[in-house]
C-alpha cells in the first residue's frame, strides 16, 4: 500500500467561505489559519507522513487588494509567533519555501526565528509556501546553475529547488481543478485529489478519508504494474 510521505495542499476557498456567511474575506483567512494548525497537528501524529507543504501565499497573490495582502502578512506573522510553541511540542520542523525577500524585514525575521528554533525537531516537516511560485522556483534554480560548465542533470536542478522532495499526494480544496503554479516539478508523479470543501471547513476526518483512498491507488511511475 502507498505511503503518503509527502502531502501538499492548495488551501483554497477562504474568501468564499467568508462571503457565504456575509463576513469579510479576511475572516475566511483567519478561519483558514486555524485549519492549518489542526491539519499540521494531525499530520505530526500520523506515522506515514513526513512532510506537509501548504500553499500559503503565491507569487501571484500580490495582485489582491492591498488591504487583503496586508492582512495576510499580519496573520502569517502572528500565526508563526503564536505557533512556535506548538511546533516545538509536536516536534515539527518549520521549513519555508519561496522567495521571502519580498516580505517586510520584520516578517522575514519571524520566519527565520521559527525556522532556527525548530531546526532540531525531527518529526514532521511543515513547509509553508511563501511568495512561492513553481515557475519562479525553477527559474531561480536554473539561474543559479547558469555558470555551470557541465550539462545540467535532473539531480543538479532538483537540488537547487526550494523543495527537494517529490510529492506523493496533492490535495486542492475549494472545488477548482488546477495546480496554480504549485510544486509543478515535485508533483510529476503525485496523486491529485480535488474536493469541493472550502478550506475553513476542511477537517482531519476528510484528510483521513483521502489518505485511505490514496493508499489503494496503483502508482506506476510510468512503468508497468
Ligand atoms: C485561498 O483562498 C487561500 C489563500 C490565498 C491563502 C491561504 C491562507 C490561509 C489558509 C490562511 C493563513 C495561513 C497561515 C499559514 C497563517 P481564497 O482567498 O483564494 O479563497 P476564494 O477562492 O474563495 O476567494
XYZ file of C-alpha atoms and ligand atoms in Angstrom:
249
model
C 0.000 0.000 0.000
C 1.136 3.542 -0.747
C 2.526 5.719 1.969
C 1.617 9.408 1.925
C 5.066 10.558 2.998
C 4.745 13.995 1.448
C 1.352 15.690 1.351
C 0.940 19.051 -0.362
C -2.211 21.144 -0.080
C -3.596 24.069 -2.081
C -5.754 25.692 0.604
C -8.458 27.352 -1.469
C -11.873 28.733 -0.580
C -11.266 31.056 2.371
C -12.845 34.076 0.682
C -15.946 32.194 -0.487
C -16.370 30.635 2.954
C -16.497 34.103 4.494
C -18.746 35.589 1.799
C -21.239 32.749 2.249
C -21.643 33.919 5.841
C -21.786 37.610 4.966
C -18.407 38.133 6.518
C -15.380 39.942 5.153
C -12.997 37.768 3.092
C -10.246 38.163 5.678
C -12.411 36.324 8.229
C -12.034 33.330 5.936
C -8.241 33.593 6.131
C -8.462 33.764 9.914
C -10.589 30.613 9.973
C -8.186 29.040 7.460
C -5.243 29.613 9.777
C -6.988 27.528 12.463
C -7.327 24.674 9.985
C -3.607 24.950 9.170
C -2.982 24.294 12.850
C -5.301 21.290 13.166
C -4.112 19.650 9.932
C -0.456 20.153 10.916
C -1.018 18.609 14.343
C -2.861 15.673 12.767
C -0.017 15.087 10.286
C 2.606 15.321 13.033
C 0.884 12.389 14.781
C 0.468 10.245 11.647
C 3.060 7.532 11.210
C 3.199 7.700 7.381
C 3.508 11.445 6.959
C 6.970 13.005 6.939
C 6.283 16.260 5.144
C 3.360 18.660 4.770
C 3.695 21.527 2.309
C 0.980 24.192 2.351
C 0.412 26.922 -0.242
C 0.042 29.991 1.973
C 0.957 32.887 -0.351
C 1.740 32.640 -4.046
C 3.850 34.899 -6.245
C 0.529 35.871 -7.863
C -1.271 36.734 -4.597
C 0.310 40.219 -4.626
C -2.372 41.098 -7.215
C -5.052 41.025 -4.476
C -6.328 44.248 -2.890
C -3.636 45.904 -0.749
C -5.656 45.507 2.455
C -6.108 41.770 1.928
C -2.380 41.323 1.263
C -1.536 43.341 4.386
C -3.964 41.249 6.412
C -2.396 38.006 5.172
C 1.089 39.277 6.093
C -0.039 40.207 9.612
C -1.876 36.913 10.021
C 1.197 34.986 8.981
C 3.373 36.917 11.377
C 1.067 36.395 14.354
C 0.403 32.768 13.405
C 4.105 31.924 13.366
C 4.799 33.728 16.638
C 1.887 32.011 18.338
C 2.511 28.576 16.885
C 6.221 28.323 17.698
C 5.448 26.529 20.974
C 3.054 24.176 19.201
C 5.715 23.332 16.600
C 8.131 22.529 19.426
C 5.592 20.496 21.425
C 4.805 18.415 18.343
C 8.437 18.086 17.229
C 7.608 19.832 13.915
C 10.386 21.429 11.872
C 9.341 24.553 10.002
C 10.956 24.978 6.584
C 9.555 27.796 4.448
C 9.811 27.640 0.664
C 9.550 30.556 -1.746
C 11.332 33.865 -2.090
C 10.687 35.617 1.205
C 12.958 38.554 0.330
C 9.841 40.351 -0.902
C 8.378 40.380 2.626
C 8.921 43.062 5.257
C 12.090 42.787 7.343
C 10.063 42.007 10.461
C 8.124 39.177 8.805
C 11.363 37.775 7.373
C 12.794 37.859 10.884
C 9.825 35.964 12.360
C 10.109 33.342 9.620
C 13.853 32.901 10.257
C 13.402 32.700 14.040
C 10.767 29.952 13.796
C 12.930 28.128 11.274
C 16.014 28.314 13.511
C 14.210 27.413 16.724
C 12.615 24.323 15.182
C 15.709 23.248 13.215
C 16.457 20.445 15.704
C 12.947 18.939 15.500
C 13.000 15.613 13.707
C 9.301 14.827 13.376
C 7.060 16.219 10.651
C 8.498 18.897 8.359
C 5.903 21.593 7.768
C 6.692 23.832 4.824
C 4.682 26.954 4.188
C 4.985 28.156 0.605
C 5.508 31.906 0.990
C 5.775 34.180 -2.019
C 6.090 30.882 -3.819
C 5.504 30.030 -7.457
C 6.846 26.885 -9.103
C 7.927 28.756 -12.229
C 9.827 31.269 -10.103
C 11.397 28.429 -8.089
C 12.560 26.625 -11.247
C 13.832 29.875 -12.780
C 15.851 30.697 -9.658
C 17.301 27.157 -9.704
C 18.238 27.393 -13.395
C 19.843 30.813 -12.895
C 21.912 29.518 -10.016
C 23.318 26.859 -12.373
C 23.831 29.019 -15.432
C 27.605 29.272 -14.991
C 27.981 25.510 -14.714
C 30.417 24.105 -17.278
C 28.748 20.693 -17.371
C 25.340 19.704 -18.690
C 22.690 20.221 -16.040
C 21.317 16.934 -14.732
C 17.958 16.241 -13.126
C 19.696 15.813 -9.803
C 21.588 19.115 -10.067
C 18.415 21.050 -10.810
C 16.390 19.227 -8.199
C 18.993 20.057 -5.549
C 18.669 23.765 -6.276
C 14.896 23.881 -5.830
C 13.385 25.282 -2.630
C 11.550 21.979 -2.157
C 13.733 18.985 -2.955
C 11.156 16.301 -2.201
C 8.689 14.697 -4.574
C 5.032 14.946 -3.595
C 3.006 11.765 -3.047
C -0.421 13.252 -2.519
C -1.556 16.691 -3.655
C -4.909 17.957 -2.421
C -6.779 21.075 -3.536
C -9.794 22.295 -1.611
C -12.372 24.793 -2.881
C -13.655 22.978 -5.974
C -11.265 24.138 -8.708
C -9.208 21.591 -10.583
C -5.904 23.266 -11.304
C -2.393 23.388 -9.864
C -1.985 27.181 -9.816
C 1.822 27.125 -10.118
C 2.284 24.945 -7.006
C 5.122 22.371 -6.800
C 4.967 21.630 -10.545
C 8.340 19.855 -10.621
C 7.837 17.901 -7.404
C 4.315 16.763 -8.365
C 5.383 14.990 -11.552
C 4.018 11.691 -10.180
C 1.803 12.950 -7.373
C -1.711 11.604 -6.976
C -4.143 14.510 -7.258
C -7.253 14.844 -5.099
C -9.751 17.673 -5.519
C -12.505 18.384 -3.024
C -15.336 20.936 -3.099
C -14.891 21.563 0.632
C -13.805 25.149 1.292
C -10.531 25.258 3.243
C -12.002 26.591 6.521
C -14.385 23.591 6.516
C -11.672 21.027 5.752
C -11.274 18.544 8.590
C -8.817 15.894 9.699
C -11.624 13.394 9.066
C -11.751 14.343 5.371
C -7.967 14.181 5.181
C -8.079 10.690 6.690
C -10.593 9.608 4.030
C -8.400 10.977 1.233
C -5.326 9.211 2.640
C -7.312 5.963 2.783
C -8.199 6.292 -0.931
C -4.640 7.278 -1.799
C -3.270 4.152 -0.112
C -5.169 1.951 -2.535
C -4.286 3.779 -5.767
C -2.000 1.865 -8.070
C 1.053 4.066 -8.634
C 3.161 3.027 -11.615
C 5.518 5.977 -12.072
C 5.381 5.467 -15.832
C 6.245 1.764 -15.575
C 4.022 -1.305 -15.723
C 2.246 -3.000 -12.861
C -7.062 30.858 -0.853
O -8.345 31.294 -0.507
C -6.115 31.000 0.212
C -5.059 31.861 0.223
C -4.762 32.791 -0.847
C -4.096 31.913 1.293
C -4.063 30.766 2.213
C -4.071 31.321 3.578
C -4.531 30.708 4.672
C -5.021 29.324 4.690
C -4.642 31.417 5.958
C -3.348 31.897 6.503
C -2.312 30.855 6.562
C -1.404 30.778 7.536
C -0.354 29.760 7.470
C -1.424 31.687 8.700
P -9.022 32.375 -1.416
O -8.941 33.673 -0.710
O -8.422 32.347 -2.779
O -10.491 31.853 -1.453
P -11.537 32.062 -2.617
O -11.071 31.225 -3.765
O -12.790 31.548 -2.010
O -11.581 33.520 -2.927
